Short mmCIF file of C-alpha atoms and ligand atoms in Angstrom, two decimals:
data_model
loop_
_atom_site.label_atom_id
_atom_site.label_comp_id
_atom_site.label_asym_id
_atom_site.label_seq_id
_atom_site.Cartn_x
_atom_site.Cartn_y
_atom_site.Cartn_z
CA MET A 1436 -13.33 -25.84 10.46
CA SER A 1437 -15.06 -22.61 11.61
CA VAL A 1438 -17.42 -20.72 9.29
CA TYR A 1439 -14.86 -17.88 9.17
CA ARG A 1440 -12.10 -20.26 8.06
CA ILE A 1441 -14.31 -21.79 5.37
CA ALA A 1442 -15.14 -18.30 4.06
CA ALA A 1443 -11.46 -17.26 4.16
CA ASN A 1444 -10.59 -20.28 2.03
CA GLN A 1445 -12.93 -19.19 -0.80
CA HIS A 1446 -11.11 -17.78 -3.83
CA ARG A 1447 -11.53 -14.01 -4.28
CA THR A 1448 -10.21 -11.67 -6.93
CA THR A 1449 -9.07 -8.10 -6.48
CA CYS A 1450 -7.12 -5.38 -8.34
CA ILE A 1451 -3.56 -4.37 -7.51
CA LEU A 1452 -3.67 -0.88 -5.93
CA ASP A 1453 0.04 -0.19 -5.57
CA VAL A 1454 3.40 -1.69 -6.58
CA LYS A 1455 6.73 -0.59 -5.06
CA THR A 1456 10.22 -1.76 -5.97
CA LYS A 1457 12.18 -2.44 -2.76
CA ASN A 1458 15.37 -3.76 -4.35
CA PRO A 1459 16.37 -5.44 -7.67
CA THR A 1460 14.53 -8.67 -6.79
CA VAL A 1461 11.79 -7.64 -4.33
CA LYS A 1462 8.58 -5.68 -4.96
CA THR A 1463 5.65 -4.98 -2.63
CA PHE A 1464 2.07 -5.33 -3.85
CA THR A 1465 -0.94 -3.74 -2.15
CA PHE A 1466 -4.58 -4.70 -2.73
CA LYS A 1467 -7.90 -4.75 -0.87
CA ASP A 1468 -9.23 -7.91 0.76
CA LYS A 1469 -11.61 -7.94 3.71
CA TYR A 1470 -10.43 -11.30 5.08
CA CYS A 1471 -6.67 -10.81 4.79
CA ALA A 1472 -7.03 -7.26 6.18
CA LYS A 1473 -7.82 -8.95 9.53
CA ALA A 1474 -4.61 -11.02 9.49
CA GLU A 1475 -2.15 -11.06 12.37
CA PRO A 1476 1.68 -11.00 12.00
CA GLY A 1477 2.96 -14.43 10.93
CA GLN A 1478 -0.11 -15.43 8.93
CA PHE A 1479 0.12 -16.02 5.20
CA LEU A 1480 -2.17 -15.96 2.16
CA MET A 1481 -2.26 -17.97 -1.08
CA LEU A 1482 -1.91 -15.51 -3.95
CA TRP A 1483 -3.18 -16.56 -7.38
CA ILE A 1484 -1.48 -15.19 -10.47
CA PRO A 1485 -4.10 -15.88 -13.20
CA GLY A 1486 -2.97 -18.48 -15.71
CA VAL A 1487 0.28 -19.16 -13.85
CA ASP A 1488 0.13 -20.53 -10.27
CA GLU A 1489 -0.97 -19.97 -6.70
CA ILE A 1490 1.82 -19.29 -4.16
CA PRO A 1491 2.07 -18.78 -0.38
CA LEU A 1492 3.18 -15.31 0.79
CA SER A 1493 3.53 -13.86 4.28
CA ILE A 1494 1.43 -10.81 5.03
CA LEU A 1495 3.64 -7.72 5.37
CA ASP A 1496 0.83 -5.42 6.44
CA ALA A 1497 -2.91 -5.63 7.02
CA ARG A 1498 -4.79 -2.45 7.73
CA LYS A 1499 -8.22 -1.43 9.06
CA ASP A 1500 -9.04 0.25 5.73
CA GLY A 1501 -9.01 -3.23 4.13
CA GLU A 1502 -5.64 -2.86 2.42
CA VAL A 1503 -3.13 -5.71 2.50
CA THR A 1504 0.53 -5.68 1.41
CA VAL A 1505 2.91 -8.52 0.54
CA ALA A 1506 6.64 -8.40 -0.32
CA VAL A 1507 7.61 -10.74 -3.14
CA LYS A 1508 11.05 -11.92 -4.19
CA LYS A 1509 11.44 -12.90 -7.85
CA VAL A 1510 12.70 -16.49 -7.82
CA GLY A 1511 10.78 -18.41 -10.53
CA GLU A 1512 7.81 -18.51 -12.88
CA ALA A 1513 4.99 -17.34 -10.57
CA THR A 1514 6.95 -14.60 -8.80
CA GLU A 1515 8.33 -13.35 -12.14
CA ALA A 1516 4.80 -13.18 -13.57
CA LEU A 1517 3.66 -11.27 -10.47
CA HIS A 1518 6.58 -8.83 -10.77
CA SER A 1519 5.42 -7.96 -14.30
CA LYS A 1520 1.93 -6.98 -13.02
CA LYS A 1521 0.91 -3.34 -12.85
CA VAL A 1522 -1.59 -1.30 -10.82
CA GLY A 1523 -5.16 -2.20 -11.87
CA GLU A 1524 -4.38 -5.78 -12.94
CA VAL A 1525 -6.33 -8.65 -11.38
CA ILE A 1526 -4.94 -11.17 -8.89
CA GLY A 1527 -6.68 -13.69 -6.65
CA MET A 1528 -6.25 -14.90 -3.12
CA ARG A 1529 -7.34 -17.22 -0.33
CA GLY A 1530 -6.58 -16.77 3.33
CA PRO A 1531 -5.35 -15.66 5.78
CA PHE A 1532 -3.98 -19.04 6.88
CA GLY A 1533 -1.97 -20.44 9.75
CA ASN A 1534 -1.25 -19.20 13.25
CA SER A 1535 0.50 -15.96 14.16
CA PHE A 1536 3.32 -14.80 16.41
CA THR A 1537 2.29 -14.38 20.06
CA ILE A 1538 2.29 -10.75 21.10
CA LYS A 1539 4.58 -10.52 24.16
CA ASN A 1540 6.07 -7.57 26.04
CA GLY A 1541 9.41 -7.28 27.77
CA ARG A 1542 12.82 -7.47 26.11
CA ILE A 1543 12.41 -8.63 22.53
CA LEU A 1544 14.97 -9.76 19.96
CA MET A 1545 14.05 -10.24 16.29
CA VAL A 1546 16.25 -12.07 13.81
CA GLY A 1547 15.23 -11.74 10.16
CA GLY A 1548 16.85 -12.80 6.92
CA GLY A 1549 15.84 -12.03 3.30
CA THR A 1550 12.07 -11.86 2.72
CA GLY A 1551 11.67 -13.27 6.25
CA ILE A 1552 12.07 -9.66 7.40
CA ALA A 1553 8.53 -8.95 6.04
CA PRO A 1554 6.39 -10.71 8.69
CA LEU A 1555 8.77 -9.48 11.41
CA LEU A 1556 8.25 -5.87 10.28
CA PHE A 1557 4.48 -6.42 10.63
CA LEU A 1558 5.11 -7.84 14.13
CA THR A 1559 7.45 -4.96 15.05
CA LYS A 1560 4.68 -2.47 14.16
CA LYS A 1561 2.37 -4.20 16.66
CA LEU A 1562 5.01 -4.62 19.39
CA ALA A 1563 7.17 -1.49 19.24
CA SER A 1564 5.10 0.61 21.66
CA LYS A 1565 4.62 -2.27 24.14
CA THR A 1566 8.16 -3.50 24.71
CA THR A 1567 10.86 -2.55 27.21
CA LYS A 1568 13.54 -3.14 24.58
CA LEU A 1569 13.36 -4.23 20.95
CA VAL A 1570 16.50 -5.16 19.04
CA PHE A 1571 16.23 -6.18 15.36
CA VAL A 1572 19.09 -8.13 13.81
CA MET A 1573 18.74 -8.44 10.04
CA GLY A 1574 20.87 -10.22 7.50
CA ALA A 1575 21.20 -10.49 3.73
CA LYS A 1576 23.83 -11.52 1.21
CA THR A 1577 24.37 -7.94 -0.05
CA LYS A 1578 23.30 -4.35 0.72
CA GLU A 1579 20.83 -4.48 -2.20
CA GLU A 1580 19.00 -7.40 -0.59
CA LEU A 1581 18.53 -5.72 2.80
CA MET A 1582 14.94 -4.56 3.10
CA PHE A 1583 12.87 -2.22 5.25
CA ILE A 1584 15.85 -0.69 7.14
CA ASP A 1585 14.28 2.79 7.19
CA GLU A 1586 10.93 1.49 8.45
CA LEU A 1587 12.63 -0.59 11.18
CA GLU A 1588 14.92 2.24 12.28
CA GLU A 1589 11.84 4.41 12.72
CA LEU A 1590 10.12 1.76 14.86
CA CYS A 1591 13.05 0.58 17.03
CA SER A 1592 14.97 3.04 19.19
CA LYS A 1593 18.30 4.39 17.90
CA GLY A 1594 21.06 1.83 17.58
CA ASN A 1595 18.73 -1.13 17.98
CA VAL A 1596 18.71 -2.22 14.33
CA VAL A 1597 21.78 -4.33 13.58
CA ALA A 1598 22.33 -4.92 9.86
CA THR A 1599 24.65 -7.61 8.55
CA THR A 1600 25.66 -8.57 5.02
CA GLU A 1601 27.66 -11.59 3.88
CA ASP A 1602 29.79 -9.51 1.48
CA GLY A 1603 30.25 -6.57 3.90
CA SER A 1604 28.58 -4.08 1.52
CA TYR A 1605 26.43 -2.72 4.42
CA GLY A 1606 26.57 -3.04 8.21
CA ILE A 1607 28.71 -5.77 9.74
CA LYS A 1608 30.30 -8.35 7.42
CA CYS A 1609 29.02 -11.61 8.90
CA LEU A 1610 25.95 -13.85 9.14
CA ALA A 1611 22.97 -12.50 11.12
CA THR A 1612 23.66 -15.08 13.83
CA ALA A 1613 27.11 -13.65 14.75
CA PRO A 1614 25.88 -10.43 16.48
CA LEU A 1615 23.16 -12.55 18.04
CA GLU A 1616 25.75 -14.65 19.87
CA ARG A 1617 27.38 -11.48 21.22
CA LEU A 1618 24.04 -9.97 22.27
CA LEU A 1619 22.93 -13.11 24.09
CA ALA A 1620 26.25 -13.34 25.92
CA LYS A 1621 25.83 -9.85 27.43
CA GLU A 1622 22.06 -9.17 27.65
CA ARG A 1623 18.94 -10.95 28.77
CA PHE A 1624 15.98 -11.19 26.37
CA ASP A 1625 12.52 -12.57 27.15
CA VAL A 1626 11.69 -13.81 23.67
CA ILE A 1627 13.26 -14.18 20.22
CA TYR A 1628 11.19 -14.06 17.04
CA THR A 1629 12.81 -15.28 13.84
CA CYS A 1630 11.94 -15.69 10.17
CA GLY A 1631 14.24 -16.27 7.21
CA PRO A 1632 16.42 -18.99 5.68
CA GLU A 1633 15.90 -22.17 7.70
CA GLN A 1634 19.62 -22.83 8.29
CA MET A 1635 19.76 -19.36 9.91
CA MET A 1636 16.75 -20.16 12.10
CA ARG A 1637 18.32 -23.49 13.07
CA LYS A 1638 21.40 -21.63 14.35
CA VAL A 1639 19.09 -19.30 16.30
CA PHE A 1640 17.32 -22.35 17.74
CA ASP A 1641 20.64 -23.96 18.80
CA LEU A 1642 21.66 -20.72 20.58
CA VAL A 1643 18.27 -20.43 22.26
CA GLU A 1644 18.63 -23.99 23.56
CA LYS A 1645 21.94 -22.95 25.17
CA HIS A 1646 20.57 -19.72 26.66
CA ARG A 1647 17.07 -21.05 27.51
CA ILE A 1648 15.01 -18.20 26.00
CA ALA A 1649 11.50 -18.43 24.52
CA LEU A 1650 11.56 -18.69 20.73
CA GLU A 1651 9.02 -18.34 17.93
CA ALA A 1652 10.21 -19.23 14.42
CA SER A 1653 8.22 -19.02 11.19
CA LEU A 1654 8.84 -21.93 8.82
CA GLU A 1655 8.37 -22.28 5.05
CA ARG A 1656 7.46 -25.49 3.29
CA LEU A 1657 5.94 -26.31 -0.09
CA MET A 1658 2.28 -25.44 0.15
CA ARG A 1659 -0.61 -26.40 -2.04
CA CYS A 1660 -3.92 -26.66 -0.18
CA ALA A 1661 -2.91 -24.41 2.79
CA ILE A 1662 -5.63 -26.00 4.94
CA GLY A 1663 -3.95 -29.13 6.28
CA LEU A 1664 -5.20 -31.63 3.69
CA CYS A 1665 -2.51 -32.44 1.10
CA GLY A 1666 0.48 -33.06 3.41
CA SER A 1667 3.03 -31.31 1.18
CA CYS A 1668 4.07 -29.04 4.06
CA ALA A 1669 4.58 -31.84 6.63
CA VAL A 1670 7.39 -31.48 9.19
CA GLY A 1671 7.35 -34.39 11.63
CA ARG A 1672 3.79 -34.67 12.95
CA TYR A 1673 3.04 -31.05 12.03
CA ARG A 1674 1.51 -29.48 8.93
CA VAL A 1675 3.19 -26.10 8.59
CA CYS A 1676 0.12 -24.50 6.92
CA ARG A 1677 -2.25 -25.50 9.72
CA ASP A 1678 -0.13 -25.98 12.89
CA GLY A 1679 2.33 -23.20 11.91
CA PRO A 1680 3.91 -21.43 10.20
CA VAL A 1681 4.99 -20.16 13.64
CA PHE A 1682 6.53 -22.82 15.92
CA THR A 1683 7.88 -22.63 19.47
CA ALA A 1684 11.24 -24.01 20.65
CA SER A 1685 9.58 -27.07 22.22
CA GLN A 1686 7.81 -27.92 18.92
CA LEU A 1687 11.06 -27.41 17.00
CA ARG A 1688 12.85 -29.74 19.45
CA GLU A 1689 10.40 -32.48 18.36
CA VAL A 1690 11.34 -32.01 14.68
CA LYS A 1691 15.07 -31.44 15.26
CA ARG A 1692 16.03 -34.08 12.70
CA GLU A 1693 14.24 -32.14 9.91
CA PHE A 1694 14.36 -28.48 11.03
CA GLY A 1695 17.15 -26.71 9.12
CA ILE A 1696 18.12 -29.98 7.44
CA SER A 1697 15.47 -31.30 5.03
CA LYS A 1698 12.10 -30.60 3.40
CA ARG A 1699 9.75 -32.40 1.01
CA ASP A 1700 9.66 -31.74 -2.74
CA PHE A 1701 6.46 -31.63 -4.87
CA ASN A 1702 6.51 -35.47 -5.03
CA GLY A 1703 6.64 -35.78 -1.25
CA LYS A 1704 10.29 -36.95 -1.36
CA ARG A 1705 12.51 -35.70 1.45
CA ILE A 1706 15.33 -33.52 0.03
CA PRO A 1707 18.10 -31.51 1.72
CA LEU A 1708 17.38 -27.79 2.28
CA GLU A 1709 19.41 -25.66 -0.15
C1 FAD B 2368 4.37 -19.67 4.60
C2 FAD B 2368 5.20 -19.12 3.46
C3 FAD B 2368 5.41 -17.76 3.39
C4 FAD B 2368 6.16 -17.22 2.35
N1 FAD B 2368 6.32 -15.87 2.31
C5 FAD B 2368 6.99 -15.32 1.29
C6 FAD B 2368 7.09 -13.89 1.21
O1 FAD B 2368 6.59 -13.13 2.05
N2 FAD B 2368 7.76 -13.39 0.14
C7 FAD B 2368 8.33 -14.19 -0.81
O2 FAD B 2368 8.92 -13.66 -1.76
N3 FAD B 2368 8.26 -15.53 -0.74
C8 FAD B 2368 7.59 -16.12 0.27
N4 FAD B 2368 7.47 -17.49 0.33
C9 FAD B 2368 8.11 -18.29 -0.72
C10 FAD B 2368 7.27 -18.26 -2.01
O3 FAD B 2368 6.06 -18.95 -1.80
C11 FAD B 2368 8.05 -18.92 -3.17
O4 FAD B 2368 9.20 -18.13 -3.43
C12 FAD B 2368 7.22 -19.01 -4.43
O5 FAD B 2368 6.21 -19.97 -4.25
C13 FAD B 2368 8.08 -19.37 -5.63
O6 FAD B 2368 7.28 -19.59 -6.76
P1 FAD B 2368 7.86 -19.43 -8.24
O7 FAD B 2368 6.92 -20.07 -9.21
O8 FAD B 2368 8.23 -18.02 -8.52
O9 FAD B 2368 9.23 -20.21 -8.20
P2 FAD B 2368 9.54 -21.75 -8.52
O10 FAD B 2368 10.58 -21.79 -9.57
O11 FAD B 2368 8.28 -22.55 -8.69
O12 FAD B 2368 10.19 -22.18 -7.15
C14 FAD B 2368 11.35 -21.59 -6.58
C15 FAD B 2368 11.44 -22.07 -5.16
O13 FAD B 2368 10.34 -21.51 -4.41
C16 FAD B 2368 9.79 -22.47 -3.51
N5 FAD B 2368 8.37 -22.73 -3.86
C17 FAD B 2368 7.84 -22.94 -5.08
N6 FAD B 2368 6.52 -23.18 -5.00
C18 FAD B 2368 6.22 -23.14 -3.68
C19 FAD B 2368 5.01 -23.35 -2.94
N7 FAD B 2368 3.85 -23.65 -3.50
N8 FAD B 2368 5.10 -23.28 -1.59
C20 FAD B 2368 6.25 -22.95 -0.97
N9 FAD B 2368 7.40 -22.75 -1.61
C21 FAD B 2368 7.38 -22.85 -2.94
C22 FAD B 2368 10.63 -23.72 -3.67
O14 FAD B 2368 11.64 -23.71 -2.65
C23 FAD B 2368 11.28 -23.60 -5.01
O15 FAD B 2368 12.51 -24.25 -5.07
C24 FAD B 2368 6.73 -18.07 1.36
C25 FAD B 2368 6.53 -19.45 1.45
C26 FAD B 2368 5.78 -19.97 2.48
C27 FAD B 2368 5.57 -21.44 2.57
S1 FES B 2369 -0.24 -27.26 2.22
FE1 FES B 2369 -1.54 -28.98 2.17
S2 FES B 2369 -1.35 -29.81 4.17
FE2 FES B 2369 -0.23 -27.95 4.25
#
């Protein structure tokens, strides 16, 4: 492990500088951290909520002034405790960890679902000025759960953000993968980046296999050490924390029997993905 990686794995503490409510279940938290401020889109950090737990979170933004932002969905004990934190309170972190999306130019298609939109927004900020075309397809269950539409509409040219909701409360009533099928049937894209629920990403992968396009997908697994030691994030021969979280189509082909189908629980037992 490089000296930089060893240093990045040291626990640090910092104060929350800003909290924003994005929707009823998601808040963004901004803080200063010199290591995570150098993160690239796709990388994640381990955020420590004192007295509660340490959880993996994708980096939503990392800026030259040292500020880092994460978007957090309230789903259980640790995320609930974090949601109750205010500006000035102390949190801890390690990281950044994992690989990042490859920055490519040309015709780009992004497919994001739920909090998976966060790392793709970070990537869009880096790519928007370099691409020939950038289309962002985003999906959520309801309008309330759709995030970062304004930011994405500012970054992508007019008409290139396609929003879908399962209940039809905003955009097109369908899964995010439906407009994707239509887009791929009529246009050529050089690369697809995706992050979100794994069943969604599996459908994207199956379509990509049919259309033979480059793919980068960011996976989530249970994470504890985040440095490739404990094995809780294993998918096939890969450790998602160290070899991912971003995987290419050829890597996903190797783990086809697990990708979008199963994961390991905290006891290492393989369980179906919800
Ligand atoms: C690489 C990566 C990036 C992530 N990025 C984000 C993000 O940007 N925003 C966001 O809101 N969430 C993100 N998550 C998911 C987030 O880590 C979990 O929602 C969080 O750990 C739940 O903790 P909890 O105590 O609130 O809930 P719990 O009640 O403990 O768990 C609820 C569910 O969250 C998942 N989970 C719990 N602990 C972990 C863990 N240590 N590692 C992975 N998953 C866990 C499990 O599926 C569990 O069923 C990411 C996960 C990974 C692996
Ligand atoms: S979280 Fe321990 S090996 Fe990946």
